Amino acid sequence: MGSGKFLNLRIAWRLLLAKRRAMLMSLGGIVFGIALLIVTQAQTAGFEQFFIRTILGTNGALRIQDRFQPTVASMVAHDETGGAAMEIALREGSTYEPGIRHPAQVLEGVFAFESVLAAAPVLRGEVAISSGFRTMEGRLHGIEITSYLAVSDLDQQIVRGSLLDFAQQSDGVILGSVLAERLQLRVGDTVFMRSRQEQRRFRVSAIFESGIELVDRVHFYAHMRETRRVLNEFERVSYIQATLVDPDLAPMIARQMEYAVGHHVASWQERERSWLEVFRALKLSSAISMTTILLIAGLGMFNTLAIIVMERSREIAILRSMGYTRRDILEIFLMQGVIVYTIGTLLGWICAAALTRTIESIPIRIRGIFSTDHFVMYWSFQHYLLAAAIAGVVVLTAAFIPARRASLIEPGDVVRGTSG
Amino acid sequence: MPASAPIVEVRRLNRYLGEGEGRVHVLRDIDLTLDAGQTYSIVGPSGCGKSTLLYLLGLLDLPDSGEIHLNGIRADNAGEAERTRLRGALIGFVFQFHFLLAEFTALENILLPLLRQRTIPEPEARAWAEEVLCRVGLRDKLHRRGNQLSGGEQQRVAVARALANKPPLLLADEPTGNLDQANSEALFALLHELAATHNQTILLVTHNPDLAQRCHHTLPMRDGRFI
Ligand SMILES: Nc1ncnc2c1ncn2[C@@H]1O[C@H](COP(=O)(O)OP(=O)(O)O)[C@@H](O)[C@H]1O
Ligand SMILES: [Mg+2]
């Protein structure tokens, strides 16, 4: 037996040991709930991070795209160029002009931001691409290879062929892996793109795989010069792709940049909002289902403690008769919950880490929205804290109610009930 | 009569128990004064209110009217916290049925009140608890659990536990009730010896007239009053 605060803890421990079996059940539930909560969060977040990494590596953090202007300014622009076809009234008080007419000028404005790491112009268009085998719609991206490599992970996504070949061949293209597969194309093969009047001939220099099906199925790259010919666009670019020192700040920088350059600037969070929402919903729903396990464990613990309090009213009365206060009794019963909670959380954490490690190392070929060769798990201490916090609320609530009942037991009522 | 103030002073104490039809006037205008260092026995037929009176004096129960002063402190209308404090500081209680905590060893049962009061450091408390247990003849059963002891042994542990804190007032409700003659004698002798060495006041309920006689004072009780 210890003294002081530990005295109540030791008494709690003893009462707990006397109900070992029932308490082990609650403990198991807590361990199980915490471990599963963490693992499911790690897994969902793993795919989310994978997605974000790929999106950032493919599309950059910021995309500077269409021009927008207050009406007055746009009238001037209208008079200057006479290109009325390019102007669309987006909403009252502003006009809207697709693409970037003066990329060099806008790039200058973009690089004025210190948080911009790199920026590269891209000209994009939907193009029919054919092999000898079949023709498919693809999304052609015209790039300047050096600047584009600075704003993407394209170099790391190459699975066949080489970027060097692409850089050296003016008619080179880089195809998404799914697209290449569907067209039955290999590195070195010839492909055709239909321009307005003529078929233009290209050669497959490399094949890339981002891991995101949506990208790998339609994306392909060619040199900017060739792309201008195919798309018959010799002035504008579709957008400028930029990477940032801190991608998390993209929405804020996007807003500032819009004012600076007069173009709509989309952050990756804005562009991928629907996907990010899906991940959020997945994380939330899995957290809710795992919380159910914790709730059941909490209910079990509530039951066990309520039974202990009923069975031990005599012991409680004796303790009270010895000078133990209501607060002592409350503590003794709360501590039983805290002990189970603490052990449960630690064991749950250990199980979660072990499970995460194991799942991570299981080789599994996923080909769907994502392609990966093993489960992507994201380690975040926040998941561990989240699980501990949820379990804490559940368990402490479950312990508090019986503990309070115990503290309100009147010693007189109990001893009178049992002695003659 | 000792010169010091009475340890217990009770004035016109009334206690009703039960509800509605079954409501019983258990204690009727009890007046009682107990002096420090004296031993008192209450005798009387079953159901006359002896236990009820002890619970009131032990601050385990509240009277319907009347006053209880312990060591000069008004206790009957004190708050819950104050009554718990007085209980811890002044009173040792031996219940009619031994009432040990079953999960704890004999030694730990005695340490429970000692450590709660925090008047002496733990090693000292442990040594003293062992000594008290030896005094009640349980030298070789220090580490037995409550539920591994016989009824008589449990009762001796309960007495040792009540005495261990050296409370100024020891309340014992038929402490020898389920012991044989020899064990009763031994326990009783022990109570008196310990009380005498520490100037403790004892108020005990007993059905054994021989034992009652050995107290300084005998208080016969009937139908909720002293006669
Ligand atoms: N909860 C109760 N409700 C009604 N009457 C009670 C209750 N508890 C005890 N009594 C009555 O109070 C009287 C005194 O009981 P008690 O103090 O235990 O007597 P004793 O200890 O002298 O045998 C008895 O008549 C008993 O029936
Ligand atoms: Mg009785």
XYZ file of C-alpha atoms and ligand atoms in Angstrom:
675
model
C 0.000 0.000 0.000
C 1.226 3.469 -0.758
C 0.232 6.668 0.919
C -1.444 9.887 -0.165
C -2.891 9.903 -3.648
C -1.438 6.512 -4.411
C -3.490 5.062 -1.588
C -6.711 5.577 -3.545
C -4.995 4.322 -6.668
C -3.901 1.144 -4.916
C -7.379 0.559 -3.531
C -8.764 1.105 -7.034
C -6.255 -1.378 -8.421
C -7.283 -4.029 -5.893
C -10.986 -3.616 -6.522
C -10.228 -3.813 -10.241
C -8.238 -7.042 -9.898
C -11.169 -8.592 -8.081
C -13.233 -8.041 -11.232
C -10.455 -9.023 -13.582
C -12.518 -10.991 -16.062
C -15.166 -8.370 -16.707
C -12.554 -5.623 -16.807
C -10.390 -7.536 -19.280
C -13.376 -7.595 -21.623
C -13.700 -3.802 -21.476
C -9.946 -3.482 -21.770
C -9.957 -5.682 -24.865
C -12.712 -3.567 -26.380
C -10.756 -0.391 -25.748
C -7.529 -1.824 -27.176
C -9.389 -3.133 -30.208
C -11.296 0.120 -30.746
C -8.222 2.309 -30.411
C -6.083 0.110 -32.655
C -8.705 -0.112 -35.386
C -9.459 3.577 -35.206
C -5.811 4.439 -35.682
C -5.246 1.885 -38.424
C -8.278 2.944 -40.447
C -7.276 6.583 -40.074
C -3.707 5.752 -41.091
C -4.968 3.909 -44.126
C -7.439 6.548 -45.296
C -4.938 9.289 -44.628
C -2.318 7.194 -46.388
C -4.344 7.165 -49.576
C -5.175 10.825 -49.122
C -1.502 11.743 -48.785
C -0.667 9.526 -51.728
C -3.311 11.325 -53.740
C -2.143 14.761 -52.649
C 1.490 13.931 -53.363
C 0.608 12.685 -56.819
C -1.667 15.611 -57.547
C 1.024 18.049 -56.449
C 3.608 16.151 -58.475
C 1.390 16.171 -61.532
C -0.512 19.419 -61.423
C 1.530 21.535 -59.052
C 0.251 23.500 -56.101
C -1.083 26.466 -58.045
C -2.515 26.870 -61.484
C -2.669 30.372 -62.927
C -5.324 30.227 -65.576
C -8.013 32.379 -67.167
C -7.910 36.101 -67.125
C -10.654 37.953 -65.374
C -11.149 41.678 -65.146
C -13.602 44.236 -63.951
C -15.875 45.257 -66.833
C -14.232 48.632 -67.446
C -10.774 47.128 -67.811
C -12.052 44.375 -70.012
C -13.668 46.914 -72.334
C -10.225 48.408 -72.875
C -8.741 45.017 -73.562
C -11.612 44.383 -75.912
C -10.928 47.562 -77.875
C -7.226 46.835 -78.084
C -7.445 43.349 -79.455
C -10.809 43.234 -81.117
C -11.010 39.579 -80.131
C -14.621 39.672 -79.074
C -14.956 35.916 -79.449
C -12.515 35.450 -76.583
C -14.573 37.421 -74.122
C -17.380 35.914 -72.159
C -19.383 37.730 -69.525
C -18.841 35.590 -66.439
C -20.927 37.561 -64.022
C -22.063 41.105 -63.802
C -19.150 43.455 -63.396
C -16.396 41.213 -64.727
C -15.350 39.565 -67.941
C -13.552 36.360 -68.487
C -10.962 35.396 -71.016
C -9.679 31.825 -71.273
C -5.972 31.144 -70.989
C -2.978 33.408 -70.656
C -2.180 35.668 -73.532
C 1.121 37.019 -72.250
C 2.779 34.155 -70.379
C 6.157 35.837 -69.940
C 4.538 38.838 -68.283
C 2.377 36.745 -65.998
C 5.343 34.532 -65.099
C 7.149 37.615 -63.957
C 4.228 38.452 -61.697
C 4.151 34.893 -60.386
C 7.853 34.825 -59.588
C 7.444 38.045 -57.640
C 6.004 35.817 -54.903
C 8.751 34.542 -52.662
C 6.828 31.413 -51.810
C 6.868 30.286 -55.453
C 9.533 27.638 -56.018
C 9.076 27.189 -59.736
C 6.554 27.942 -62.470
C 6.048 26.603 -65.970
C 3.599 27.379 -68.791
C 1.428 24.588 -70.162
C -0.706 24.565 -73.284
C -3.444 22.016 -73.076
C -6.049 20.612 -75.408
C -8.190 17.578 -76.121
C -6.740 15.684 -79.023
C -7.485 12.409 -80.814
C -4.410 10.223 -80.591
C -4.035 7.075 -82.653
C -1.780 4.107 -82.824
C -2.043 1.607 -85.657
C -4.373 -0.249 -83.296
C -6.996 2.352 -82.300
C -7.780 6.024 -81.744
C -8.570 7.590 -78.387
C -9.327 11.007 -76.951
C -6.445 12.231 -74.838
C -5.436 15.404 -73.105
C -2.354 16.797 -74.719
C -0.076 18.916 -72.521
C 2.450 21.050 -74.324
C 5.417 21.648 -72.032
C 8.880 23.117 -71.979
C 10.643 20.188 -70.490
C 13.179 21.932 -68.218
C 10.740 24.331 -66.646
C 8.058 21.655 -66.399
C 10.323 19.245 -64.528
C 10.784 21.937 -61.921
C 7.036 22.051 -61.213
C 6.270 18.329 -61.361
C 7.457 14.864 -60.429
C 7.286 13.732 -64.042
C 10.887 12.529 -63.862
C 9.978 10.175 -61.000
C 6.852 8.969 -62.746
C 8.600 7.656 -65.848
C 8.250 3.873 -65.921
C 9.580 3.157 -69.417
C 11.709 5.074 -71.881
C 13.584 8.167 -70.857
C 13.131 11.881 -70.442
C 16.423 12.447 -72.170
C 15.052 10.912 -75.358
C 12.062 13.169 -75.081
C 14.244 16.222 -74.579
C 16.297 15.357 -77.638
C 13.469 14.479 -80.003
C 11.289 17.344 -81.135
C 8.528 14.863 -82.052
C 8.675 12.979 -78.776
C 5.608 12.302 -76.612
C 5.258 10.939 -73.090
C 2.125 8.845 -72.586
C 0.222 7.921 -69.471
C 0.621 4.218 -68.731
C -3.066 3.329 -69.074
C -3.374 5.317 -72.253
C -0.290 3.593 -73.691
C -1.680 0.207 -72.738
C -5.024 0.880 -74.367
C -3.358 2.070 -77.524
C -0.949 -0.865 -77.306
C 1.996 1.484 -77.656
C 5.554 0.944 -76.567
C 8.540 3.227 -76.354
C 9.789 3.940 -79.878
C 6.403 3.383 -81.547
C 4.846 5.950 -83.825
C 1.635 7.763 -82.887
C -0.511 10.213 -84.779
C -2.349 13.280 -83.655
C -4.931 14.799 -85.851
C -4.481 18.504 -86.312
C -6.968 20.600 -88.308
C -5.933 19.518 -91.788
C -3.133 17.051 -91.381
C -2.065 14.057 -89.361
C 1.042 14.837 -87.368
C 3.453 12.095 -86.584
C 5.056 11.606 -83.151
C 7.245 9.058 -81.430
C 6.741 7.596 -77.970
C 9.794 8.637 -75.951
C 8.601 7.545 -72.547
C 5.653 6.244 -70.546
C 4.768 7.629 -67.135
C 2.621 6.343 -64.301
C 1.387 8.737 -61.634
C -0.618 6.081 -59.812
C -3.872 7.958 -60.280
C -6.020 6.290 -62.909
C -7.711 9.530 -63.942
C -4.348 10.974 -64.922
C -2.699 7.914 -66.399
C -5.679 7.246 -68.674
C -5.775 10.577 -70.508
C -2.634 12.612 -69.910
C 0.141 12.810 -72.416
C 2.898 15.315 -73.019
C 4.579 16.821 -76.070
C 6.915 19.740 -76.617
C 5.338 23.171 -76.498
C 6.322 24.003 -80.066
C 4.717 20.882 -81.503
C 1.678 21.289 -79.339
C 1.153 24.831 -80.630
C 1.034 23.421 -84.120
C -1.349 20.632 -83.258
C -3.691 22.935 -81.368
C -3.186 25.829 -83.751
C -2.500 28.232 -80.905
C 0.603 30.337 -81.271
C 0.196 32.995 -78.628
C -1.549 31.859 -75.480
C -0.821 29.127 -72.998
C -3.637 27.396 -71.127
C -2.187 27.912 -67.707
C 0.948 28.322 -65.673
C 1.698 25.585 -63.175
C 3.574 26.580 -60.029
C 5.003 24.834 -56.989
C 5.220 26.410 -53.561
C 7.535 26.184 -50.600
C 4.543 25.256 -48.443
C 1.690 23.722 -50.459
C -0.636 24.044 -47.447
C -0.597 27.810 -47.910
C -1.734 27.515 -51.533
C -5.298 28.851 -51.028
C -4.025 32.029 -49.399
C -1.274 32.632 -51.945
C -3.751 31.912 -54.747
C -5.983 34.723 -53.546
C -3.105 37.191 -53.302
C -1.788 36.156 -56.693
C -5.155 36.656 -58.344
C -5.043 40.320 -57.409
C -1.437 40.655 -58.463
C -1.658 39.094 -61.913
C -5.327 39.542 -62.804
C -5.807 35.871 -63.592
C -7.826 33.283 -61.858
C -5.469 31.245 -59.674
C -6.610 27.831 -58.483
C -4.962 26.176 -55.523
C -4.723 22.388 -55.532
C -7.137 22.331 -52.610
C -9.689 24.202 -54.694
C -9.116 22.060 -57.783
C -9.332 18.781 -55.921
C -12.005 19.852 -53.488
C -14.380 17.023 -54.323
C -11.668 14.398 -53.857
C -10.473 15.945 -50.642
C -14.094 15.950 -49.470
C -14.312 12.243 -50.244
C -11.250 11.573 -48.099
C -12.611 13.745 -45.327
C -15.887 11.842 -45.406
C -14.037 8.506 -45.425
C -11.916 9.484 -42.457
C -14.951 10.741 -40.582
C -17.104 7.718 -41.315
C -14.378 5.251 -40.369
C -13.713 7.211 -37.178
C -17.423 7.055 -36.363
C -17.651 3.314 -36.922
C -14.572 2.673 -34.800
C -15.955 4.950 -32.102
C -18.894 2.554 -31.943
C -16.517 -0.173 -30.795
C -15.208 2.163 -28.119
C -18.764 3.022 -27.089
C -19.559 -0.657 -26.657
C -16.380 -1.115 -24.605
C -17.380 1.920 -22.540
C -20.815 0.462 -21.983
C -19.236 -2.779 -20.781
C -17.063 -0.850 -18.396
C -20.019 1.176 -17.171
C -21.797 -2.093 -16.437
C -18.869 -3.641 -14.634
C -18.271 -0.559 -12.519
C -21.962 -0.203 -11.715
C -21.961 -3.823 -10.537
C -18.804 -3.257 -8.474
C -20.421 -0.247 -6.836
C -23.528 -2.254 -5.985
C -21.609 -5.257 -4.718
C -19.161 -3.116 -2.810
C -21.514 -0.767 -1.037
C -20.471 -2.425 2.223
C -16.779 -1.870 1.539
C -17.551 1.698 0.565
C -19.408 2.172 3.854
C -16.450 0.762 5.796
C -14.053 3.073 4.016
C -16.337 5.988 4.796
C -16.520 4.932 8.460
C -12.702 5.044 8.570
C -12.608 8.656 7.460
C -12.471 8.236 3.685
C -14.256 11.188 2.115
C -16.802 11.211 -0.682
C -14.042 12.549 -2.864
C -11.819 9.596 -1.965
C -14.562 7.186 -2.984
C -15.174 9.112 -6.220
C -11.447 8.958 -6.935
C -11.185 5.268 -6.165
C -13.877 4.415 -8.684
C -12.819 6.969 -11.287
C -9.300 5.627 -11.059
C -10.509 2.172 -11.944
C -11.687 3.707 -15.194
C -8.453 5.641 -15.598
C -6.347 2.509 -15.036
C -8.275 0.549 -17.669
C -8.143 3.566 -19.973
C -4.400 4.069 -19.575
C -3.525 0.424 -20.089
C -6.027 0.179 -22.934
C -4.633 3.245 -24.681
C -1.017 2.109 -24.405
C -1.818 -1.405 -25.608
C -4.075 0.042 -28.310
C -1.253 2.285 -29.512
C 1.200 -0.589 -29.602
C -1.281 -2.789 -31.480
C -2.020 0.058 -33.893
C 1.659 0.617 -34.633
C 2.268 -3.104 -35.110
C -0.793 -3.447 -37.345
C 0.160 -0.405 -39.396
C 3.658 -1.771 -39.850
C 2.311 -5.166 -40.891
C -0.279 -3.834 -43.315
C 2.295 -1.532 -44.858
C 4.562 -4.428 -45.650
C 1.904 -6.680 -47.163
C 2.517 -6.719 -50.919
C -0.811 -6.053 -52.553
C -1.421 -4.949 -56.107
C -4.135 -2.342 -56.307
C -5.264 -1.166 -59.715
C -8.264 1.087 -59.579
C -8.578 4.732 -58.807
C -5.039 4.342 -57.476
C -2.308 2.017 -58.479
C 0.088 0.938 -55.818
C 1.888 -2.267 -54.918
C 1.340 -2.075 -51.180
C -1.063 -0.408 -48.799
C -0.212 3.214 -48.288
C -0.306 3.992 -44.569
C 0.205 7.452 -43.193
C 1.828 7.685 -39.763
C 0.460 10.568 -37.809
C 0.667 11.049 -34.066
C -2.574 12.977 -34.422
C -4.396 9.721 -35.134
C -3.022 8.340 -31.894
C -4.120 11.411 -29.991
C -7.531 11.341 -31.643
C -8.077 7.707 -30.655
C -6.895 8.377 -27.100
C -9.157 11.418 -26.835
C -12.256 9.594 -28.065
C -11.558 6.624 -25.792
C -10.894 9.043 -22.926
C -14.251 10.758 -23.272
C -16.082 7.436 -23.561
C -14.300 5.677 -20.704
C -14.271 8.582 -18.288
C -17.972 9.177 -18.850
C -18.587 5.469 -18.317
C -16.566 5.550 -15.094
C -17.864 8.832 -13.773
C -21.500 7.833 -13.404
C -20.926 4.752 -11.208
C -18.133 6.573 -9.365
C -20.506 9.367 -8.492
C -23.098 6.864 -7.331
C -20.450 5.230 -5.153
C -19.480 8.556 -3.618
C -23.093 9.255 -2.671
C -23.565 5.982 -0.768
C -24.594 6.723 2.811
C -22.555 4.544 5.176
C -25.428 4.543 7.677
C -27.882 3.043 5.208
C -25.488 0.229 4.378
C -24.429 -0.798 7.869
C -27.986 -0.569 9.197
C -29.113 -2.805 6.378
C -26.683 -5.566 7.307
C -26.424 -5.502 11.092
C -29.279 -6.473 13.375
C -14.275 11.701 37.331
C -11.489 12.961 35.100
C -11.089 16.665 34.837
C -11.059 16.880 31.022
C -14.151 17.773 28.926
C -16.428 14.846 28.027
C -15.525 13.114 24.795
C -19.205 12.597 23.996
C -22.111 14.753 24.996
C -25.579 13.941 23.693
C -28.715 16.013 24.345
C -32.342 14.968 23.714
C -31.422 12.772 20.778
C -34.303 11.421 18.683
C -34.232 9.089 15.741
C -37.117 7.711 13.721
C -36.628 4.905 11.243
C -38.865 3.573 8.484
C -41.508 5.236 6.360
C -45.239 5.882 6.785
C -47.009 3.085 8.680
C -43.722 1.396 9.539
C -42.198 4.527 11.038
C -40.655 3.713 14.422
C -39.492 6.071 17.140
C -36.215 4.210 17.727
C -34.370 6.612 20.042
C -36.369 8.731 22.470
C -34.818 11.834 24.007
C -31.471 10.199 24.729
C -29.112 12.132 27.018
C -25.593 10.745 27.369
C -22.199 11.940 28.573
C -19.029 9.881 28.112
C -15.815 10.901 29.813
C -12.378 10.418 28.329
C -10.547 7.240 29.342
C -13.666 5.530 30.701
C -15.233 2.335 29.388
C -18.993 1.990 28.948
C -21.177 -0.942 28.040
C -24.709 -0.696 26.693
C -26.926 -3.676 27.452
C -30.501 -4.236 26.415
C -32.851 -6.433 24.446
C -32.535 -6.824 20.722
C -34.226 -4.001 18.806
C -34.072 -1.442 21.623
C -31.917 0.893 19.510
C -28.348 0.130 20.582
C -26.908 -0.094 17.079
C -28.866 2.961 15.971
C -27.328 4.990 18.797
C -23.807 3.817 17.895
C -24.262 4.779 14.239
C -25.389 8.248 15.331
C -22.403 8.652 17.647
C -20.124 7.341 14.880
C -21.546 10.022 12.556
C -22.615 7.348 10.114
C -26.226 8.450 10.482
C -28.040 11.710 11.250
C -30.492 12.274 14.121
C -33.982 13.688 13.593
C -33.492 16.015 16.540
C -31.076 16.575 19.411
C -27.421 17.431 19.647
C -24.205 15.420 19.489
C -20.967 17.004 20.673
C -17.696 15.157 20.120
C -14.716 16.539 21.980
C -16.690 19.751 22.398
C -17.456 20.069 18.678
C -21.061 20.139 17.548
C -21.195 17.228 15.111
C -24.847 16.482 14.356
C -25.390 19.505 12.148
C -21.861 19.596 10.712
C -21.414 19.240 6.978
C -20.582 15.997 5.254
C -16.885 16.862 4.926
C -16.549 17.887 8.565
C -18.296 14.742 9.765
C -15.924 12.634 7.656
C -12.983 14.488 9.147
C -14.231 13.991 12.715
C -14.883 10.338 11.963
C -11.330 9.863 10.745
C -9.779 11.819 13.584
C -11.842 10.742 16.595
C -13.625 7.478 16.023
C -12.801 3.825 15.630
C -15.714 1.605 14.747
C -16.114 -2.135 15.229
C -19.214 -3.308 13.412
C -21.455 -6.058 14.623
C -20.336 -8.207 11.700
C -16.617 -7.938 11.178
C -16.704 -6.095 7.782
C -13.201 -6.452 6.489
C -12.325 -5.580 2.921
C -12.085 -9.030 1.424
C -9.481 -8.240 -1.257
C -7.050 -6.851 1.275
C -4.805 -8.705 3.691
C -5.236 -8.397 7.432
C -2.293 -6.000 7.526
C -3.640 -3.873 4.692
C -7.052 -3.688 6.324
C -5.372 -2.073 9.303
C -3.240 0.193 7.166
C -6.279 1.579 5.315
C -7.382 3.983 8.082
C -3.795 4.619 9.231
C -2.582 5.750 5.833
C -5.715 7.767 5.173
C -5.140 9.849 8.309
C -1.525 10.476 7.278
C -0.484 11.200 10.834
C 2.571 8.931 10.686
C 4.874 7.980 7.805
C 4.221 4.714 6.045
C 7.055 2.551 7.470
C 6.011 3.526 10.966
C 2.368 2.846 10.153
C 3.305 -0.580 8.819
C 5.345 -1.450 11.914
C 2.568 -0.306 14.197
C -0.084 -2.225 12.232
C 2.012 -5.380 12.548
C 2.359 -4.819 16.258
C -1.374 -4.341 16.739
C -2.054 -7.538 14.796
C 0.452 -9.400 16.950
C -1.282 -8.044 20.019
C -4.569 -9.595 18.843
C -2.733 -12.882 18.264
C -2.543 -12.802 14.483
C 1.231 -12.682 14.159
C 1.301 -15.437 11.551
C -1.713 -14.234 9.572
C -0.609 -10.737 8.623
C -0.812 -11.446 4.914
C -3.978 -13.493 4.843
C -6.849 -11.984 2.922
C -9.984 -11.052 4.835
C -11.895 -13.906 3.241
C -9.187 -16.422 4.241
C -9.672 -15.777 7.961
C -12.136 -17.397 10.359
C -14.974 -15.355 11.838
C -13.111 -14.891 15.128
C -9.932 -13.861 13.367
C -11.811 -11.401 11.203
C -13.377 -9.890 14.291
C -9.962 -9.500 15.885
C -8.646 -7.797 12.766
C -11.669 -5.486 12.867
C -10.909 -4.589 16.481
C -7.253 -4.080 15.682
C -8.248 -1.851 12.768
C -10.530 0.275 14.948
C -7.788 0.638 17.565
C -4.855 1.178 15.239
C -5.493 4.890 14.757
C -5.626 5.244 18.543
C -8.968 7.030 18.223
C -10.093 8.867 21.359
C -13.463 7.134 21.013
C -13.954 3.456 20.197
C -17.478 2.363 19.314
C -17.978 -1.394 19.232
C -21.270 -3.040 18.315
C -21.266 -6.521 19.854
C -17.583 -7.069 19.078
C -17.637 -10.503 20.713
C -21.046 -11.412 19.324
C -19.914 -14.357 17.259
C -16.850 -15.436 19.220
C -16.628 -18.351 21.672
C -16.152 -17.676 25.375
C -12.340 -17.944 25.366
C -11.967 -15.729 22.328
C -14.445 -13.212 23.707
C -12.502 -12.999 26.968
C -9.230 -12.498 25.137
C -10.621 -9.849 22.828
C -12.258 -8.035 25.672
C -9.102 -8.020 27.729
C -7.241 -6.674 24.754
C -9.758 -3.875 24.230
C -9.390 -2.761 27.800
C -5.641 -3.011 27.801
C -5.251 -0.989 24.619
C -7.805 1.553 25.750
C -6.077 1.995 29.085
C -2.615 2.484 27.588
C -3.848 5.133 25.142
C -6.504 6.724 27.355
C -9.212 5.760 24.910
C -12.922 5.898 25.639
C -14.818 2.734 24.825
C -18.540 2.437 24.248
C -19.500 -1.122 23.480
C -22.716 -3.022 23.064
C -22.783 -6.531 24.481
C -25.230 -9.233 25.459
C -22.712 -10.836 27.772
C -23.386 -9.602 31.335
C -19.983 -10.765 32.581
C -18.189 -8.685 30.029
C -20.514 -5.738 30.597
C -19.648 -5.810 34.278
C -15.977 -5.298 33.556
C -16.552 -1.847 32.103
C -16.381 1.185 34.335
C -20.032 1.936 33.588
C -22.984 -0.144 32.418
C -25.856 1.581 30.637
C -29.027 -0.518 30.449
C -31.296 0.414 27.563
C -34.920 -0.378 26.689
C -37.293 0.904 24.025
C -35.051 3.676 22.852
C -34.032 5.102 26.236
C -31.578 4.471 29.050
C -33.175 3.173 32.204
N -34.568 0.683 8.221
C -35.405 0.523 9.256
N -36.709 0.803 9.121
C -37.543 0.667 10.158
N -37.162 0.261 11.357
C -35.876 -0.058 11.545
C -34.902 0.051 10.495
N -33.720 -0.306 10.986
C -33.907 -0.648 12.272
N -35.204 -0.481 12.605
C -35.767 -0.720 13.897
O -35.127 0.091 14.807
C -35.082 -0.560 16.062
C -33.687 -0.456 16.634
O -32.828 -1.212 15.845
P -31.317 -1.458 16.315
O -30.746 -0.135 16.716
O -30.619 -2.209 15.277
O -31.532 -2.358 17.594
P -30.459 -3.168 18.454
O -29.124 -2.887 17.896
O -30.629 -2.659 19.827
O -30.832 -4.595 18.345
C -35.541 -1.965 15.857
O -36.842 -2.101 16.385
C -35.560 -2.147 14.384
O -36.633 -2.966 14.004
Mg -27.714 -4.145 16.973
